[in-house]
PDB file of C-alpha atoms in Angstrom:
ATOM      1  CA  MET A   1      23.750  11.324  64.776  1.00 45.00           C
ATOM      2  CA  LYS A   2      21.371  11.312  61.809  1.00 44.00           C
ATOM      3  CA  ILE A   3      18.439  12.063  64.111  1.00 46.00           C
ATOM      4  CA  PHE A   4      20.365  14.961  65.625  1.00 38.00           C
ATOM      5  CA  SER A   5      21.157  16.320  62.142  1.00 44.00           C
ATOM      6  CA  VAL A   6      17.491  16.111  61.102  1.00 38.00           C
ATOM      7  CA  LEU A   7      16.393  17.890  64.281  1.00 36.00           C
ATOM      8  CA  LEU A   8      19.009  20.567  63.680  1.00 37.00           C
ATOM      9  CA  LEU A   9      17.747  21.015  60.115  1.00 40.00           C
ATOM     10  CA  PHE A  10      14.141  21.440  61.266  1.00 42.00           C
ATOM     11  CA  ALA A  11      15.235  23.886  63.938  1.00 42.00           C
ATOM     12  CA  GLY A  12      17.063  25.925  61.306  1.00 45.00           C
ATOM     13  CA  LEU A  13      14.050  25.926  59.004  1.00 42.00           C
ATOM     14  CA  ALA A  14      11.784  27.009  61.852  1.00 46.00           C
ATOM     15  CA  LEU A  15      14.152  29.843  62.734  1.00 42.00           C
ATOM     16  CA  PHE A  16      14.345  30.936  59.073  1.00 43.00           C
ATOM     17  CA  THR A  17      10.558  30.886  58.730  1.00 45.00           C
ATOM     18  CA  SER A  18      10.179  32.840  61.959  1.00 47.00           C
ATOM     19  CA  CYS A  19      12.608  35.478  60.708  1.00 46.00           C
ATOM     20  CA  GLU A  20      10.760  35.729  57.402  1.00 48.00           C
ATOM     21  CA  LEU A  21       7.428  36.186  59.194  1.00 43.00           C
ATOM     22  CA  ASN A  22       8.945  38.799  61.464  1.00 49.00           C
ATOM     23  CA  GLN A  23      10.184  40.663  58.411  1.00 49.00           C
ATOM     24  CA  LEU A  24       6.677  40.590  56.956  1.00 46.00           C
ATOM     25  CA  ASP A  25       5.227  41.751  60.259  1.00 52.00           C
ATOM     26  CA  ASN A  26       7.668  44.663  60.287  1.00 62.00           C
ATOM     27  CA  TYR A  27       6.121  46.205  57.159  1.00 68.00           C
ATOM     28  CA  ASP A  28       4.027  49.270  57.970  1.00 79.00           C
ATOM     29  CA  PRO A  29       0.308  48.789  57.247  1.00 88.00           C
ATOM     30  CA  PRO A  30      -1.156  50.697  54.280  1.00 91.00           C
ATOM     31  CA  THR A  31      -2.163  54.224  55.256  1.00 91.00           C
ATOM     32  CA  ALA A  32      -2.770  55.872  51.880  1.00 96.00           C
ATOM     33  CA  GLY A  33      -5.975  55.850  49.880  1.00 98.00           C
ATOM     34  CA  LEU A  34      -7.726  56.896  46.693  1.00 98.00           C
ATOM     35  CA  TYR A  35     -11.221  58.350  46.416  1.00 98.00           C
ATOM     36  CA  GLY A  36     -13.328  60.373  44.022  1.00 98.00           C
ATOM     37  CA  ARG A  37     -16.341  60.448  41.735  1.00 98.00           C
ATOM     38  CA  PHE A  38     -17.360  59.842  38.144  1.00 99.00           C
ATOM     39  CA  ILE A  39     -18.724  63.109  36.793  1.00 99.00           C
ATOM     40  CA  ASP A  40     -20.464  63.835  33.498  1.00 98.00           C
ATOM     41  CA  GLU A  41     -18.076  66.295  31.856  1.00 98.00           C
ATOM     42  CA  ALA A  42     -20.939  68.048  30.039  1.00 97.00           C
ATOM     43  CA  THR A  43     -23.492  68.392  32.853  1.00 97.00           C
ATOM     44  CA  GLY A  44     -21.390  68.171  36.021  1.00 97.00           C
ATOM     45  CA  GLU A  45     -23.772  65.535  37.390  1.00 97.00           C
ATOM     46  CA  PRO A  46     -22.699  62.210  38.945  1.00 97.00           C
ATOM     47  CA  VAL A  47     -22.664  59.270  36.539  1.00 98.00           C
ATOM     48  CA  GLU A  48     -24.809  56.596  38.203  1.00 97.00           C
ATOM     49  CA  GLN A  49     -23.428  53.046  38.333  1.00 97.00           C
ATOM     50  CA  ASP A  50     -24.219  49.458  39.347  1.00 96.00           C
ATOM     51  CA  ILE A  51     -22.453  48.274  42.489  1.00 92.00           C
ATOM     52  CA  ILE A  52     -22.802  44.685  41.192  1.00 93.00           C
ATOM     53  CA  ARG A  53     -21.099  43.899  37.851  1.00 92.00           C
ATOM     54  CA  GLY A  54     -20.583  47.611  37.317  1.00 93.00           C
ATOM     55  CA  THR A  55     -17.648  49.850  36.520  1.00 96.00           C
ATOM     56  CA  VAL A  56     -14.409  49.049  38.335  1.00 96.00           C
ATOM     57  CA  ILE A  57     -11.129  50.940  38.634  1.00 98.00           C
ATOM     58  CA  GLU A  58      -7.976  48.983  37.846  1.00 98.00           C
ATOM     59  CA  LEU A  59      -4.889  49.836  39.920  1.00 98.00           C
ATOM     60  CA  ILE A  60      -1.424  48.562  39.012  1.00 98.00           C
ATOM     61  CA  GLU A  61       1.209  49.382  41.625  1.00 97.00           C
ATOM     62  CA  HIS A  62       4.633  50.317  40.276  1.00 97.00           C
ATOM     63  CA  GLY A  63       7.874  48.718  41.435  1.00 93.00           C
ATOM     64  CA  TYR A  64       6.805  45.077  41.338  1.00 88.00           C
ATOM     65  CA  ASP A  65       7.126  42.499  38.571  1.00 88.00           C
ATOM     66  CA  PRO A  66       4.890  40.694  38.179  1.00 88.00           C
ATOM     67  CA  VAL A  67       2.105  42.577  39.941  1.00 90.00           C
ATOM     68  CA  THR A  68      -1.519  41.545  40.367  1.00 93.00           C
ATOM     69  CA  PRO A  69      -3.913  44.399  39.535  1.00 96.00           C
ATOM     70  CA  GLN A  70      -6.263  45.621  42.243  1.00 96.00           C
ATOM     71  CA  TYR A  71      -9.848  46.595  41.443  1.00 97.00           C
ATOM     72  CA  LEU A  72     -11.944  49.226  43.200  1.00 97.00           C
ATOM     73  CA  ILE A  73     -15.734  48.950  43.104  1.00 96.00           C
ATOM     74  CA  VAL A  74     -17.724  52.055  42.182  1.00 97.00           C
ATOM     75  CA  LYS A  75     -20.875  52.833  44.196  1.00 96.00           C
ATOM     76  CA  ASN A  76     -24.311  53.491  42.727  1.00 95.00           C
ATOM     77  CA  ASP A  77     -23.920  57.252  43.053  1.00 96.00           C
ATOM     78  CA  GLY A  78     -20.699  57.214  41.031  1.00 97.00           C
ATOM     79  CA  SER A  79     -18.360  57.615  44.011  1.00 98.00           C
ATOM     80  CA  TYR A  80     -15.560  55.283  45.112  1.00 98.00           C
ATOM     81  CA  ALA A  81     -13.010  55.027  47.918  1.00 98.00           C
ATOM     82  CA  ASN A  82     -10.261  52.734  49.172  1.00 97.00           C
ATOM     83  CA  THR A  83      -8.546  54.007  52.320  1.00 95.00           C
ATOM     84  CA  ARG A  84      -6.026  51.171  52.685  1.00 96.00           C
ATOM     85  CA  LEU A  85      -3.495  51.431  49.875  1.00 97.00           C
ATOM     86  CA  PHE A  86       0.280  51.610  50.096  1.00 96.00           C
ATOM     87  CA  ALA A  87       1.729  55.000  49.214  1.00 97.00           C
ATOM     88  CA  ASN A  88       3.246  54.582  45.757  1.00 97.00           C
ATOM     89  CA  THR A  89       2.794  55.405  42.087  1.00 98.00           C
ATOM     90  CA  TYR A  90       0.010  53.482  40.351  1.00 98.00           C
ATOM     91  CA  THR A  91      -1.337  53.125  36.844  1.00 98.00           C
ATOM     92  CA  VAL A  92      -5.050  53.849  37.195  1.00 98.00           C
ATOM     93  CA  GLN A  93      -7.796  53.195  34.655  1.00 98.00           C
ATOM     94  CA  PRO A  94     -11.578  52.715  34.896  1.00 98.00           C
ATOM     95  CA  VAL A  95     -12.660  49.636  32.939  1.00 96.00           C
ATOM     96  CA  ARG A  96     -15.917  48.021  31.804  1.00 94.00           C
ATOM     97  CA  GLY A  97     -17.804  51.269  32.270  1.00 96.00           C
ATOM     98  CA  ASN A  98     -20.990  52.949  31.061  1.00 97.00           C
ATOM     99  CA  PHE A  99     -19.039  55.802  29.467  1.00 98.00           C
ATOM    100  CA  LYS A 100     -16.584  56.359  26.638  1.00 97.00           C
ATOM    101  CA  VAL A 101     -13.106  54.905  27.178  1.00 96.00           C
ATOM    102  CA  VAL A 102     -10.907  56.683  29.717  1.00 97.00           C
ATOM    103  CA  GLU A 103      -7.178  56.335  29.125  1.00 97.00           C
ATOM    104  CA  ALA A 104      -4.877  54.971  31.831  1.00 98.00           C
ATOM    105  CA  GLN A 105      -2.938  57.519  33.871  1.00 98.00           C
ATOM    106  CA  GLU A 106      -0.109  57.435  36.386  1.00 98.00           C
ATOM    107  CA  VAL A 107      -1.137  58.645  39.840  1.00 98.00           C
ATOM    108  CA  LYS A 108       1.096  59.181  42.859  1.00 98.00           C
ATOM    109  CA  ILE A 109      -0.959  58.156  45.868  1.00 98.00           C
ATOM    110  CA  GLU A 110       0.121  59.797  49.111  1.00 96.00           C
ATOM    111  CA  GLY A 111      -2.196  60.134  52.088  1.00 95.00           C
ATOM    112  CA  GLN A 112      -5.835  60.245  51.003  1.00 97.00           C
ATOM    113  CA  THR A 113      -5.621  61.242  47.332  1.00 98.00           C
ATOM    114  CA  GLU A 114      -8.640  62.542  45.421  1.00 98.00           C
ATOM    115  CA  LEU A 115      -9.052  61.546  41.783  1.00 98.00           C
ATOM    116  CA  ASN A 116     -12.249  62.465  39.952  1.00 98.00           C
ATOM    117  CA  PHE A 117     -12.980  61.118  36.480  1.00 99.00           C
ATOM    118  CA  LEU A 118     -14.662  63.437  33.977  1.00 98.00           C
ATOM    119  CA  VAL A 119     -16.427  61.087  31.578  1.00 98.00           C
ATOM    120  CA  THR A 120     -18.958  61.039  28.759  1.00 98.00           C
ATOM    121  CA  PRO A 121     -21.739  58.544  29.533  1.00 98.00           C
ATOM    122  CA  TYR A 122     -22.980  56.513  26.598  1.00 98.00           C
ATOM    123  CA  ILE A 123     -26.562  57.506  27.417  1.00 99.00           C
ATOM    124  CA  ARG A 124     -28.076  60.253  29.570  1.00 99.00           C
ATOM    125  CA  VAL A 125     -31.467  59.419  31.076  1.00 98.00           C
ATOM    126  CA  LYS A 126     -33.294  62.752  30.962  1.00 98.00           C
ATOM    127  CA  GLU A 127     -36.503  64.119  32.515  1.00 98.00           C
ATOM    128  CA  ALA A 128     -37.097  60.899  34.447  1.00 98.00           C
ATOM    129  CA  THR A 129     -40.238  60.590  36.574  1.00 98.00           C
ATOM    130  CA  ILE A 130     -41.556  57.602  38.546  1.00 99.00           C
ATOM    131  CA  THR A 131     -45.048  57.716  40.027  1.00 98.00           C
ATOM    132  CA  ARG A 132     -47.453  55.251  41.627  1.00 98.00           C
ATOM    133  CA  GLU A 133     -51.219  55.245  41.344  1.00 97.00           C
ATOM    134  CA  GLY A 134     -52.794  52.295  43.117  1.00 96.00           C
ATOM    135  CA  ASP A 135     -50.973  49.167  41.959  1.00 96.00           C
ATOM    136  CA  LEU A 136     -49.516  50.822  38.863  1.00 98.00           C
ATOM    137  CA  VAL A 137     -46.013  52.316  38.826  1.00 98.00           C
ATOM    138  CA  THR A 138     -45.269  54.427  35.749  1.00 99.00           C
ATOM    139  CA  ALA A 139     -41.864  55.629  34.597  1.00 99.00           C
ATOM    140  CA  THR A 140     -41.419  58.222  31.855  1.00 99.00           C
ATOM    141  CA  PHE A 141     -38.128  59.527  30.492  1.00 99.00           C
ATOM    142  CA  LYS A 142     -36.104  60.603  27.480  1.00 99.00           C
ATOM    143  CA  LEU A 143     -32.702  59.403  26.302  1.00 99.00           C
ATOM    144  CA  GLU A 144     -29.756  61.381  25.005  1.00 98.00           C
ATOM    145  CA  GLN A 145     -27.139  59.306  23.192  1.00 97.00           C
ATOM    146  CA  THR A 146     -23.482  60.289  22.931  1.00 97.00           C
ATOM    147  CA  SER A 147     -22.602  57.234  20.835  1.00 94.00           C
ATOM    148  CA  VAL A 148     -23.653  56.315  17.306  1.00 94.00           C
ATOM    149  CA  SER A 149     -24.308  52.751  18.496  1.00 96.00           C
ATOM    150  CA  ASN A 150     -27.879  51.599  19.012  1.00 98.00           C
ATOM    151  CA  VAL A 151     -29.669  51.656  22.329  1.00 98.00           C
ATOM    152  CA  LEU A 152     -30.272  47.970  23.066  1.00 98.00           C
ATOM    153  CA  LYS A 153     -32.955  48.200  25.732  1.00 98.00           C
ATOM    154  CA  VAL A 154     -34.477  50.254  28.518  1.00 99.00           C
ATOM    155  CA  GLY A 155     -35.785  49.000  31.836  1.00 99.00           C
ATOM    156  CA  LEU A 156     -37.505  49.822  35.114  1.00 99.00           C
ATOM    157  CA  TYR A 157     -36.097  47.876  38.071  1.00 99.00           C
ATOM    158  CA  ALA A 158     -37.528  47.418  41.577  1.00 98.00           C
ATOM    159  CA  HIS A 159     -35.935  46.232  44.834  1.00 98.00           C
ATOM    160  CA  PRO A 160     -36.230  47.046  48.573  1.00 98.00           C
ATOM    161  CA  ASP A 161     -32.527  48.002  48.581  1.00 97.00           C
ATOM    162  CA  PRO A 162     -31.472  51.405  47.165  1.00 96.00           C
ATOM    163  CA  HIS A 163     -28.694  49.664  45.189  1.00 96.00           C
ATOM    164  CA  VAL A 164     -31.375  48.508  42.755  1.00 98.00           C
ATOM    165  CA  GLY A 165     -30.445  48.063  39.100  1.00 97.00           C
ATOM    166  CA  GLU A 166     -30.431  45.524  36.300  1.00 97.00           C
ATOM    167  CA  PRO A 167     -28.155  43.088  38.218  1.00 97.00           C
ATOM    168  CA  MET A 168     -30.092  43.565  41.472  1.00 97.00           C
ATOM    169  CA  HIS A 169     -33.886  43.572  41.232  1.00 98.00           C
ATOM    170  CA  LEU A 170     -36.925  41.651  42.404  1.00 97.00           C
ATOM    171  CA  GLU A 171     -39.069  42.808  39.519  1.00 98.00           C
ATOM    172  CA  LYS A 172     -38.437  44.487  36.186  1.00 98.00           C
ATOM    173  CA  GLU A 173     -40.152  45.866  33.115  1.00 98.00           C
ATOM    174  CA  GLU A 174     -37.945  46.030  30.038  1.00 98.00           C
ATOM    175  CA  GLN A 175     -38.398  47.159  26.467  1.00 98.00           C
ATOM    176  CA  ASN A 176     -36.141  46.226  23.566  1.00 98.00           C
ATOM    177  CA  VAL A 177     -35.111  49.221  21.466  1.00 98.00           C
ATOM    178  CA  SER A 178     -32.239  48.117  19.168  1.00 98.00           C
ATOM    179  CA  THR A 179     -32.015  51.417  17.324  1.00 97.00           C
ATOM    180  CA  ALA A 180     -30.749  54.952  17.675  1.00 97.00           C
ATOM    181  CA  VAL A 181     -33.278  57.111  19.513  1.00 97.00           C
ATOM    182  CA  ASP A 182     -34.763  60.548  19.018  1.00 97.00           C
ATOM    183  CA  PRO A 183     -33.817  62.716  22.022  1.00 97.00           C
ATOM    184  CA  ASN A 184     -37.375  64.082  22.050  1.00 98.00           C
ATOM    185  CA  GLN A 185     -38.994  60.641  22.254  1.00 98.00           C
ATOM    186  CA  VAL A 186     -40.728  59.983  25.564  1.00 98.00           C
ATOM    187  CA  PHE A 187     -40.418  56.396  26.804  1.00 99.00           C
ATOM    188  CA  THR A 188     -43.043  54.944  29.132  1.00 99.00           C
ATOM    189  CA  LEU A 189     -42.651  51.790  31.224  1.00 99.00           C
ATOM    190  CA  GLU A 190     -45.421  50.491  33.475  1.00 98.00           C
ATOM    191  CA  MET A 191     -45.266  47.905  36.257  1.00 98.00           C
ATOM    192  CA  ASP A 192     -48.465  46.417  37.716  1.00 98.00           C
ATOM    193  CA  LEU A 193     -47.464  45.627  41.296  1.00 97.00           C
ATOM    194  CA  SER A 194     -50.471  43.351  41.809  1.00 95.00           C
ATOM    195  CA  THR A 195     -48.929  40.838  39.388  1.00 95.00           C
ATOM    196  CA  THR A 196     -45.480  40.887  41.034  1.00 96.00           C
ATOM    197  CA  PRO A 197     -44.031  39.323  44.218  1.00 94.00           C
ATOM    198  CA  LEU A 198     -43.663  42.818  45.727  1.00 95.00           C
ATOM    199  CA  GLU A 199     -45.577  43.076  49.002  1.00 94.00           C
ATOM    200  CA  SER A 200     -47.776  45.953  50.090  1.00 94.00           C
ATOM    201  CA  GLY A 201     -46.772  47.876  53.195  1.00 95.00           C
ATOM    202  CA  THR A 202     -43.158  48.034  52.003  1.00 96.00           C
ATOM    203  CA  THR A 203     -40.964  50.783  50.573  1.00 98.00           C
ATOM    204  CA  TYR A 204     -39.329  49.837  47.284  1.00 98.00           C
ATOM    205  CA  PHE A 205     -36.718  51.588  45.193  1.00 98.00           C
ATOM    206  CA  PHE A 206     -37.321  51.979  41.466  1.00 99.00           C
ATOM    207  CA  ARG A 207     -34.639  52.873  38.955  1.00 99.00           C
ATOM    208  CA  ILE A 208     -34.686  53.568  35.220  1.00 99.00           C
ATOM    209  CA  GLY A 209     -31.818  52.187  33.143  1.00 99.00           C
ATOM    210  CA  ALA A 210     -30.740  52.107  29.498  1.00 99.00           C
ATOM    211  CA  LEU A 211     -28.080  49.979  27.770  1.00 98.00           C
ATOM    212  CA  ILE A 212     -25.991  50.925  24.728  1.00 98.00           C
ATOM    213  CA  ASP A 213     -24.837  48.344  22.167  1.00 97.00           C
ATOM    214  CA  VAL A 214     -21.097  48.554  22.953  1.00 95.00           C
ATOM    215  CA  PRO A 215     -18.963  45.559  24.081  1.00 92.00           C
ATOM    216  CA  GLU A 216     -18.763  45.294  27.891  1.00 91.00           C
ATOM    217  CA  ALA A 217     -20.872  48.442  28.342  1.00 94.00           C
ATOM    218  CA  LYS A 218     -22.920  48.783  31.526  1.00 96.00           C
ATOM    219  CA  TYR A 219     -26.327  50.353  32.063  1.00 98.00           C
ATOM    220  CA  ASN A 220     -26.736  54.091  32.387  1.00 98.00           C
ATOM    221  CA  TYR A 221     -29.236  55.153  35.050  1.00 98.00           C
ATOM    222  CA  ALA A 222     -31.335  57.856  36.554  1.00 98.00           C
ATOM    223  CA  PRO A 223     -31.208  58.054  40.382  1.00 97.00           C
ATOM    224  CA  ALA A 224     -33.308  55.491  42.270  1.00 98.00           C
ATOM    225  CA  VAL A 225     -36.670  56.687  43.600  1.00 98.00           C
ATOM    226  CA  ALA A 226     -38.293  55.396  46.807  1.00 98.00           C
ATOM    227  CA  VAL A 227     -41.959  54.424  46.429  1.00 98.00           C
ATOM    228  CA  ASP A 228     -44.228  53.311  49.273  1.00 96.00           C
ATOM    229  CA  TYR A 229     -46.528  50.457  48.296  1.00 95.00           C
TER     230      TYR A 229
END
């Protein structure tokens, strides 16, 4: 009798679990999405990012307590997209960015919803040029600050992947700055490829970056440039 009771209990648990799984399976898959770009509100240009350890967008879905935030990664060109979200109202805020703080906002996501962020980057990399002559790659540029904080450093980063940046490089040339900069000052960074592990016969991407002295700030960049070596 006891054995029969135990078997009956297990059968009931199995049936309950099966019903619960069926209920989960009956939920419609996510069909909504959120996409957009980070745009410099003064120039209208994309605000370049790092795809690794860069700006992320925090999403908090309404109607659940507690709820685990979701995070969307921003691409190098300042665009982002997630096409598999549940239609709902979300609190949306970019965090750990390379621009002045953007306040959280409530967004109703239905279908594929576009949300562009107009931001003020901490630093604008201006008049950037990258050239190669023989083994020497030279980068020149100016910086325009929008923050009173110091510019910590500037750098030239190289990698065979176009997602090159400070977190993703095979070779770099950096210069400590640690002061506010004159917008007319021309910075020059040089990289002697003959002293690096970069191999001839390969196309590399070079990117200029600058970092402001603000907690959790990320690098501001000029677009990556392809250079044949």
